[in-house]
PDB file of C-alpha atoms in Angstrom:
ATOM      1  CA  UNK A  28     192.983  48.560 -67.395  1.00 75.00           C
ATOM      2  CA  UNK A  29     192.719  49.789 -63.996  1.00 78.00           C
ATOM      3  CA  UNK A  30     192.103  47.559 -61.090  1.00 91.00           C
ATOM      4  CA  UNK A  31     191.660  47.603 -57.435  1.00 95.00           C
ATOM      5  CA  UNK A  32     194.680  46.969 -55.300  1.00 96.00           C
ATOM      6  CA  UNK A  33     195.295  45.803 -52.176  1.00 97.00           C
ATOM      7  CA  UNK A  34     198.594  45.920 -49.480  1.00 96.00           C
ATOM      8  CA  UNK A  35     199.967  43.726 -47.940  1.00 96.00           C
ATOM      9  CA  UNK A  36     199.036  40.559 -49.737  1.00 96.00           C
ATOM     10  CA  UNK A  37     199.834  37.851 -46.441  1.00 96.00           C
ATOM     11  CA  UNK A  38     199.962  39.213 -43.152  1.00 97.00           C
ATOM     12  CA  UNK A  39     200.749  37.023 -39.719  1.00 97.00           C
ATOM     13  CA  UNK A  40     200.104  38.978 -36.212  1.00 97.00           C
ATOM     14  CA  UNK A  41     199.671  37.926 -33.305  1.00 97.00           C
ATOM     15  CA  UNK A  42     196.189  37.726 -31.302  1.00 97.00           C
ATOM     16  CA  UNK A  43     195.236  41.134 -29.490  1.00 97.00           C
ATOM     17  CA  UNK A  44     197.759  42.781 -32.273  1.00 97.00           C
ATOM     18  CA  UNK A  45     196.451  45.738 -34.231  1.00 97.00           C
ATOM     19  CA  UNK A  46     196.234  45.130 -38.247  1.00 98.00           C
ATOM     20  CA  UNK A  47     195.892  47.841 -41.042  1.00 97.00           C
ATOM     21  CA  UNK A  48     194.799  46.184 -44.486  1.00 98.00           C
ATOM     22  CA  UNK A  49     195.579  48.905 -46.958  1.00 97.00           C
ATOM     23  CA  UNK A  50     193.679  48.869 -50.483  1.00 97.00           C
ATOM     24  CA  UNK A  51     193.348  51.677 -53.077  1.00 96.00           C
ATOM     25  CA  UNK A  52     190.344  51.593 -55.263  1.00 95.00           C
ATOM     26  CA  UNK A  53     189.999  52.425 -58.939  1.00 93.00           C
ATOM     27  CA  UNK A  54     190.698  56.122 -59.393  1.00 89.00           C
ATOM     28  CA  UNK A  55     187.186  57.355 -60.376  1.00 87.00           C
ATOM     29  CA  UNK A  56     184.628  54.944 -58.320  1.00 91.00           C
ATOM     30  CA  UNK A  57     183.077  56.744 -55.349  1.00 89.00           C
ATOM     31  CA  UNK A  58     181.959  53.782 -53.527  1.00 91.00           C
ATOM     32  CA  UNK A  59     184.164  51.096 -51.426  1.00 94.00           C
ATOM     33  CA  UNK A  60     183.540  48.119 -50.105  1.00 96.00           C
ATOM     34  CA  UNK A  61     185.230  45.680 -47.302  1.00 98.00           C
ATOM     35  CA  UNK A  62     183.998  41.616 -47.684  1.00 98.00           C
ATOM     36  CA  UNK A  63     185.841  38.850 -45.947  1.00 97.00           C
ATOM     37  CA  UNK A  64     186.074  34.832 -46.808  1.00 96.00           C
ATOM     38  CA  UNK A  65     187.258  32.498 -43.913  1.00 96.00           C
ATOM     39  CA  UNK A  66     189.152  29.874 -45.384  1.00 91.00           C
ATOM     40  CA  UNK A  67     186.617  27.543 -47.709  1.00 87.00           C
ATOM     41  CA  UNK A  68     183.555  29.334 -46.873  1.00 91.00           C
ATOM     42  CA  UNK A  69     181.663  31.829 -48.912  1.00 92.00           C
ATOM     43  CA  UNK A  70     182.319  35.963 -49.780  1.00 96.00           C
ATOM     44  CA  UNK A  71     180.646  37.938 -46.687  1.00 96.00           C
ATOM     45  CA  UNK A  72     179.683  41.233 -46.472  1.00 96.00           C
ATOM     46  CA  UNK A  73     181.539  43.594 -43.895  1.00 97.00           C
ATOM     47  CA  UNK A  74     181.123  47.201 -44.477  1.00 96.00           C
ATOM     48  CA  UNK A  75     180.089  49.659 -47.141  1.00 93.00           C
ATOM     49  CA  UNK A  76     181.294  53.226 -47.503  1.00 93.00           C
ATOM     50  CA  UNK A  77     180.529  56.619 -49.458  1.00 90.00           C
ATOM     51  CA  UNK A  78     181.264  60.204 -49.163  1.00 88.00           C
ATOM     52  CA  UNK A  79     183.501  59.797 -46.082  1.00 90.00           C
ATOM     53  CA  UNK A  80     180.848  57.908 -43.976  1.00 92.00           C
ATOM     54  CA  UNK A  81     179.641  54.473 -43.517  1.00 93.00           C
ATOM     55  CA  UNK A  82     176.567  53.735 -45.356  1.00 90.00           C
ATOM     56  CA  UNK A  83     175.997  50.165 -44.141  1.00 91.00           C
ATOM     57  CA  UNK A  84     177.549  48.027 -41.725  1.00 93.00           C
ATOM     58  CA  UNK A  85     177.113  43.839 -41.115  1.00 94.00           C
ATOM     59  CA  UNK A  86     176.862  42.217 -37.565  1.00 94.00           C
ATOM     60  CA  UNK A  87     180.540  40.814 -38.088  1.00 95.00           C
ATOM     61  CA  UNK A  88     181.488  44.895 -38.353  1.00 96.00           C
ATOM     62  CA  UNK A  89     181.647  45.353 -34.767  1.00 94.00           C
ATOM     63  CA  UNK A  90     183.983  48.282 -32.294  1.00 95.00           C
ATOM     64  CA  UNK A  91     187.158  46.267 -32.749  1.00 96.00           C
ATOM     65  CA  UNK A  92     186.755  47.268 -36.885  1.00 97.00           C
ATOM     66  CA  UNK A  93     186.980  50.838 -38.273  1.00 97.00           C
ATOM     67  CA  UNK A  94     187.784  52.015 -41.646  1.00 97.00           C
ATOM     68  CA  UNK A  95     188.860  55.001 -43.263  1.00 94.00           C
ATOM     69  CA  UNK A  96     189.769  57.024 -46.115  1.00 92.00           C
ATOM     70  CA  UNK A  97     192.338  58.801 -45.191  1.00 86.00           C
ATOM     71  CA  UNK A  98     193.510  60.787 -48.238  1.00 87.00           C
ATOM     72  CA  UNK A  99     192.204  60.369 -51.702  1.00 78.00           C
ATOM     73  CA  UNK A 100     193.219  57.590 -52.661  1.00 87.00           C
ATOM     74  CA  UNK A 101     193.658  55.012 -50.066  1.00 93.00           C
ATOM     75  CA  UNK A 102     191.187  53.317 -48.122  1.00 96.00           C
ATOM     76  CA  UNK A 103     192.261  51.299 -45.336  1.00 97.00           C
ATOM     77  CA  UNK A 104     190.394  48.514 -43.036  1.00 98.00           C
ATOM     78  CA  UNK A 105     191.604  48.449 -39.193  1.00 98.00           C
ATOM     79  CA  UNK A 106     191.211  45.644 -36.578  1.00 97.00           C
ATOM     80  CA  UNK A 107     191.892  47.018 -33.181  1.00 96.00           C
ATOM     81  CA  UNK A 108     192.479  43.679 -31.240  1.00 95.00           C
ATOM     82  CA  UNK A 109     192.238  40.869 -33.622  1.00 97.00           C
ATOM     83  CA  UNK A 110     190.970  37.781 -32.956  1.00 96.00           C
ATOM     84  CA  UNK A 111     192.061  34.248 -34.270  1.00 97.00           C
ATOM     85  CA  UNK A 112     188.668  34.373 -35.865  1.00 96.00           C
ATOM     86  CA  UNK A 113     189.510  37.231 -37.859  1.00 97.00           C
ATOM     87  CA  UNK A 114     191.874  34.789 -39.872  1.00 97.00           C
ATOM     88  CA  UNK A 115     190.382  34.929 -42.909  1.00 97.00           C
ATOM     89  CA  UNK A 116     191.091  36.721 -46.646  1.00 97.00           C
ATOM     90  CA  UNK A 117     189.710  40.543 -47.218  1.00 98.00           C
ATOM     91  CA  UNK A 118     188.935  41.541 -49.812  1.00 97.00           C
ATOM     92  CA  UNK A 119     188.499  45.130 -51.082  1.00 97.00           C
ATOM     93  CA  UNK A 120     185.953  46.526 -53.557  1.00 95.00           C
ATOM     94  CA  UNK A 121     184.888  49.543 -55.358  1.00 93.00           C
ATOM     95  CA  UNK A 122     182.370  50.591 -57.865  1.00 90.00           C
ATOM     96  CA  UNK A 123     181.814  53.709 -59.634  1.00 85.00           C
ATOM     97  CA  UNK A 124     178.296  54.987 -59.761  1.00 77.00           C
ATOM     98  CA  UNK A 125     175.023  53.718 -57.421  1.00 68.00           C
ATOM     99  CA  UNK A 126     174.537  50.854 -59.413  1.00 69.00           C
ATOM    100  CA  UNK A 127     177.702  50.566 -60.748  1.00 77.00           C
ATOM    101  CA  UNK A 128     179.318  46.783 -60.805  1.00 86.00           C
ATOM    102  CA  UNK A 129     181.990  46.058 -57.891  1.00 90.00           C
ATOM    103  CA  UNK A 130     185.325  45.285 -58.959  1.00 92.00           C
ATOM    104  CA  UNK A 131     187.482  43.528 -56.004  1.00 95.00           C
ATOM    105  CA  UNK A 132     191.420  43.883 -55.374  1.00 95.00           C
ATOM    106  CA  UNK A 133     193.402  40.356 -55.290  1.00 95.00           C
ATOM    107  CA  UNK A 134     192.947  40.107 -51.100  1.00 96.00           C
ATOM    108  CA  UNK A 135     194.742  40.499 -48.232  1.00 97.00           C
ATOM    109  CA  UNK A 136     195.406  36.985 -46.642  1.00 97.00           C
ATOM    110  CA  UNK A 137     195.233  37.817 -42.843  1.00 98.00           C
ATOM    111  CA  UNK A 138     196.321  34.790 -39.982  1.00 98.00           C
ATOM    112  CA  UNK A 139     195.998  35.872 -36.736  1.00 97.00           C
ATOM    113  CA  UNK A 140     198.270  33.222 -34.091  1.00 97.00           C
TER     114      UNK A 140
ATOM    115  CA  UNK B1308     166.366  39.955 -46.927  1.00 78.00           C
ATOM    116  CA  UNK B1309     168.552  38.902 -49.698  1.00 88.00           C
ATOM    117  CA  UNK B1310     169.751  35.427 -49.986  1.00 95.00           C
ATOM    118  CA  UNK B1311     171.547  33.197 -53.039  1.00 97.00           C
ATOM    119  CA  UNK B1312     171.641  29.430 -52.834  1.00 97.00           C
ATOM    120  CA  UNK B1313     174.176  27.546 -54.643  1.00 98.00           C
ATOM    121  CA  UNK B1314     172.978  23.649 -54.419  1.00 97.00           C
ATOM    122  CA  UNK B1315     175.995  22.521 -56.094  1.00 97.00           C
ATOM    123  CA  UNK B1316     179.050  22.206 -53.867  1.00 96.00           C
ATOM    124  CA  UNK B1317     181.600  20.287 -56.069  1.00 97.00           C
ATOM    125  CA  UNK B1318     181.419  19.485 -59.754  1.00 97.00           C
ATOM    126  CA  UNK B1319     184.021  17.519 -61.718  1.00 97.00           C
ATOM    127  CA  UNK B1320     184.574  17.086 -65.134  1.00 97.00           C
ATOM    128  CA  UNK B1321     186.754  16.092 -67.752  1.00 97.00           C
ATOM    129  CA  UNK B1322     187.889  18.505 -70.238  1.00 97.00           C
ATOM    130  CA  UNK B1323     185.137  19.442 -73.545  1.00 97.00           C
ATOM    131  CA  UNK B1324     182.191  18.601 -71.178  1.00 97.00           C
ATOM    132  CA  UNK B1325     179.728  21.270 -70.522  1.00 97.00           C
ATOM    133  CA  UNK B1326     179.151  21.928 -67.250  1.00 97.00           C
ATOM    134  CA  UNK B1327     175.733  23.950 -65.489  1.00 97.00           C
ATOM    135  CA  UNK B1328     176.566  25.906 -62.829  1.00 98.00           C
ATOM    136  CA  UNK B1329     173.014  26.684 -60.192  1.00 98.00           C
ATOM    137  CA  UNK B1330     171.857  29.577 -58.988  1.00 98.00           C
ATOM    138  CA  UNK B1331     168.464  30.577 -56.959  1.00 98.00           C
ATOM    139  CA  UNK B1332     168.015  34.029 -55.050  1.00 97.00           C
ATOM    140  CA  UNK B1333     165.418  35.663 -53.156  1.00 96.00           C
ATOM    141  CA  UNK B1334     164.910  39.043 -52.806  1.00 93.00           C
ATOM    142  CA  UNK B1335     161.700  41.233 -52.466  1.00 90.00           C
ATOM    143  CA  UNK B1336     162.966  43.968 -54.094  1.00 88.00           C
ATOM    144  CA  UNK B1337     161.789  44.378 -57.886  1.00 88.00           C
ATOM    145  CA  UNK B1338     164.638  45.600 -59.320  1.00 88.00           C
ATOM    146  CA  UNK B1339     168.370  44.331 -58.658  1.00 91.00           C
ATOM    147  CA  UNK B1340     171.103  42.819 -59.817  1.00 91.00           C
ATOM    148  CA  UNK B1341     173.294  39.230 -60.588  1.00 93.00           C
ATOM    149  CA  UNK B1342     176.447  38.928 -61.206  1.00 94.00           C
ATOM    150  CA  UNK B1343     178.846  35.830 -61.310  1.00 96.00           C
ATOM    151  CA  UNK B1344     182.019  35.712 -60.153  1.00 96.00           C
ATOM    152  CA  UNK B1345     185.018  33.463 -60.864  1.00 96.00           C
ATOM    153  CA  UNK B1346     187.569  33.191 -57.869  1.00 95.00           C
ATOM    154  CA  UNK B1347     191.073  30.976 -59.749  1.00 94.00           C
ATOM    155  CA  UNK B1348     193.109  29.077 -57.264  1.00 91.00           C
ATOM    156  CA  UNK B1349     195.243  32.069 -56.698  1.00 90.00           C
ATOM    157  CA  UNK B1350     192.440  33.533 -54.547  1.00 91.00           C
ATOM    158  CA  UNK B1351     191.152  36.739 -55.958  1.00 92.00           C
ATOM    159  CA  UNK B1352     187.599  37.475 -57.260  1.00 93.00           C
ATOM    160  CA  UNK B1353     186.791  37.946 -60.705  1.00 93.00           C
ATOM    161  CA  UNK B1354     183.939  39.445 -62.326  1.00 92.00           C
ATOM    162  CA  UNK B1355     182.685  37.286 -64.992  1.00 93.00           C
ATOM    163  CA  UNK B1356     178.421  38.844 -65.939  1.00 91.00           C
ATOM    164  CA  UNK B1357     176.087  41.389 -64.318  1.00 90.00           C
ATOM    165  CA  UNK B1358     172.436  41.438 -65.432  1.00 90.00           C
ATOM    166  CA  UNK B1359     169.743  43.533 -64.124  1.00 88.00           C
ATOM    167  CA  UNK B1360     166.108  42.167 -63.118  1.00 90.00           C
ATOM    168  CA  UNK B1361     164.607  43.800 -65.988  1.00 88.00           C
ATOM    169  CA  UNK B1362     166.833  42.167 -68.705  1.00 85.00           C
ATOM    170  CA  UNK B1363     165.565  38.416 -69.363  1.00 83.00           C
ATOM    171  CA  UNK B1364     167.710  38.153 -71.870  1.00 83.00           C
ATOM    172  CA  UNK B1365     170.427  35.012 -72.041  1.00 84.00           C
ATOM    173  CA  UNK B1366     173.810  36.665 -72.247  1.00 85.00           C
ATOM    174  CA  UNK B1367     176.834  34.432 -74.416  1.00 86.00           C
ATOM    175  CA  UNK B1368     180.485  35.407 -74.617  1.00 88.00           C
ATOM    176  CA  UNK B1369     182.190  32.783 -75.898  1.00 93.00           C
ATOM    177  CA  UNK B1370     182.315  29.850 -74.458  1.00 94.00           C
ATOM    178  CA  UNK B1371     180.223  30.805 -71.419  1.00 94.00           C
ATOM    179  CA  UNK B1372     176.379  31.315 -71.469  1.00 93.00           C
ATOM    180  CA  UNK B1373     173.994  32.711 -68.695  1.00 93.00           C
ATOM    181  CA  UNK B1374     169.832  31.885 -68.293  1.00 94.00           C
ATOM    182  CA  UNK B1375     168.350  34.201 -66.451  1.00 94.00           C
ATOM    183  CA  UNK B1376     164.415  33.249 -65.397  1.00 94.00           C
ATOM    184  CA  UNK B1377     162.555  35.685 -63.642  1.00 93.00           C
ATOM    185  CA  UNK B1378     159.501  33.048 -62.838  1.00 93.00           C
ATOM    186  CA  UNK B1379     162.488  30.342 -60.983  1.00 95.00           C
ATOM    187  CA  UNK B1380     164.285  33.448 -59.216  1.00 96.00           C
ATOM    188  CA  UNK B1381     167.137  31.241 -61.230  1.00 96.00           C
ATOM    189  CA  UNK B1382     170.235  32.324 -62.922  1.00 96.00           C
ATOM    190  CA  UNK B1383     171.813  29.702 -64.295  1.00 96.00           C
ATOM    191  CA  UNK B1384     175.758  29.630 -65.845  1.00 96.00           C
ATOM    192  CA  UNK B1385     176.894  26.896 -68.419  1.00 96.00           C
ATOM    193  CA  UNK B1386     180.561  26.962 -69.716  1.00 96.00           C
ATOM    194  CA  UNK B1387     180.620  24.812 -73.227  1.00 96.00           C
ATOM    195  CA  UNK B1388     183.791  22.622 -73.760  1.00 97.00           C
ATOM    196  CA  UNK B1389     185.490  23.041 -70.304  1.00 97.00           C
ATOM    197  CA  UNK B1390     188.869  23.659 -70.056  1.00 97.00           C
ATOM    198  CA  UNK B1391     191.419  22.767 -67.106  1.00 96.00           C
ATOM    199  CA  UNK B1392     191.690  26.631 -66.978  1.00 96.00           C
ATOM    200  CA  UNK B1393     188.090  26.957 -65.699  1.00 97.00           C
ATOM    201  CA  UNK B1394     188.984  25.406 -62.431  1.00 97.00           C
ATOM    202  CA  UNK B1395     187.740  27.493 -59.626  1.00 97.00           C
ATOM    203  CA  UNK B1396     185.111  28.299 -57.657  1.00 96.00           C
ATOM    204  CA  UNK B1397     182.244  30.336 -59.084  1.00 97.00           C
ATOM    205  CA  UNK B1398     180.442  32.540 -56.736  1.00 97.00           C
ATOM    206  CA  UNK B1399     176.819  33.906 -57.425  1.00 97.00           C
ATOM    207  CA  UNK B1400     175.752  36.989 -55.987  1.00 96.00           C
ATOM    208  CA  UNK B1401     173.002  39.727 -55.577  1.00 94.00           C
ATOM    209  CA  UNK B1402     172.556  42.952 -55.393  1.00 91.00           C
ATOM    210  CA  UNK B1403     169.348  44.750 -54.300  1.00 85.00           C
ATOM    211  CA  UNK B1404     169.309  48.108 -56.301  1.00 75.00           C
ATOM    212  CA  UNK B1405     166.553  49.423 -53.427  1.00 62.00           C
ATOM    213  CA  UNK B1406     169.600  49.759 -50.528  1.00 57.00           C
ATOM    214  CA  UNK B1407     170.794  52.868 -52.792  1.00 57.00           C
ATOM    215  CA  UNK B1408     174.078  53.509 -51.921  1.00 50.00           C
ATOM    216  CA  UNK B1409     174.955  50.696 -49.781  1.00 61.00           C
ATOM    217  CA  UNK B1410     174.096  48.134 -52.701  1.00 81.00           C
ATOM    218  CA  UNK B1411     176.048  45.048 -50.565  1.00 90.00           C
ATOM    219  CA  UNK B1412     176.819  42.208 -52.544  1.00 93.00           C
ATOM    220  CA  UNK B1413     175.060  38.810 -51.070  1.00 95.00           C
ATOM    221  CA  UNK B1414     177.270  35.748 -51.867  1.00 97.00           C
ATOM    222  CA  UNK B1415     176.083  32.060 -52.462  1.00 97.00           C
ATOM    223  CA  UNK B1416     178.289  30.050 -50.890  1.00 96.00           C
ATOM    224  CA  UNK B1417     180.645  28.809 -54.267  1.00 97.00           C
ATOM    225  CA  UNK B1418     180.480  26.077 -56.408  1.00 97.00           C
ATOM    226  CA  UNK B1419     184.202  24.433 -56.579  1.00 97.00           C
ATOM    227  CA  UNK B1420     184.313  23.064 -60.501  1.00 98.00           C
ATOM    228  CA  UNK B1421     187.173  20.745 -61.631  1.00 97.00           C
ATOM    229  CA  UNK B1422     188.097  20.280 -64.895  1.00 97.00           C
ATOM    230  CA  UNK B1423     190.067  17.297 -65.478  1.00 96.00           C
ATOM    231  CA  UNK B1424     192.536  16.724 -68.763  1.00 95.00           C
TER     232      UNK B1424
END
């Protein structure tokens, strides 16, 4: 059954340290999703994306976040600078149609020191 | 706006119980979309029911049951005869079908169940 999945599964950096969060979505979904959980808290909304541009964006999406897909399969989440806030699991979604339910990869664990 | 209260923070049982997990919503859209999800102590998300505003209709698959009421904004999850493997945290979330494309997932904030042998 395909799945979503998602590269590296822990990663330590240090604060002001660039991080890539690699995932690649299910082969024939068109529509990709970034969420992040801080440790014990609940699943939040980051970014949506379809057709090469960001369709929807939340407050915690701010300059020091970009994504991108840069080849046909991949689709990759970048923090700039990060923060020791930005600790937190990320997890990567896609769907296949509008409506379509969103399937998420197993996380990337992220601690920023 | 969106929004999905889970009430329930921690629930313990011992194994065979049945358990109810809550779930209210708001939304002012007329049609969207529920789903539960089950997230295992090994951290990743997994997609347990969707059901669409239109469809009133309790879902069952096996030992799991879902009652969705329209007039309560509730959608409600029992699992029959826990099991220890049903430990985890069970997320509720909504989807307004109105956003289109964008179609964000809103997240209660998880209801940590223990099953206990």
């Amino acid at each position: 059954e395909p799945e979503v999945t998602q590269t590296p599964s822990h990663q330590v950096t240090q604060m002001g340290q660039e991080v890539i969060l690699r995932c690649v979505p299910i082969s024939n979904h068109l529509y990709f999703y970034w969420y992040r959980q801080i440790l014990g808290q609940k699943v939040e909304f980051l970014v949506s994306f379809y057709n090469n541009e960001i369709s929807e964006k939340s407050e915690i999406f701010d300059d020091q976040f970009s994504v991108e897909r840069p080849d046909g399969s991949n689709f990759t989440l970048k923090i700039r600078s990060t923060k020791l806030e930005d600790s937190a699991m990320y997890f990567c979604a896609s769907r296949v149609g509008q409506l379509g339910t969103q399937y998420f990869g197993p996380g990337t664990r992220l601690l920023v020191l | 706006a969106q929004k999905v209260t889970q009430v329930q923070t921690e629930i313990s049982v011992v194994e065979k119980e049945d358990v109810t997990l809550d779930c209210v919503y708001e939304t002012r859209d007329t049609t969207y979309y529920l789903f539960w999800y089950k997230q295992p102590p090994s951290g990743e998300l997994v997609f347990l029911i969707r059901r669409n505003s239109f469809d009133e209709q309790n879902e069952i698959s096996g030992r799991y049951s879902w009652n969705f009421q329209k007039s309560t904004s509730s959608f409600n999850f029992t699992i029959t005869a826990s099991q220890v493997v049903d430990s985890a945290v069970y997320f509720c979330a909504l989807s307004e079908a109105g956003t289109g494309a964008n179609s964000k997932l809103t997240f209660g904030k998880g209801i940590t169940l223990s099953v206990r042998p």
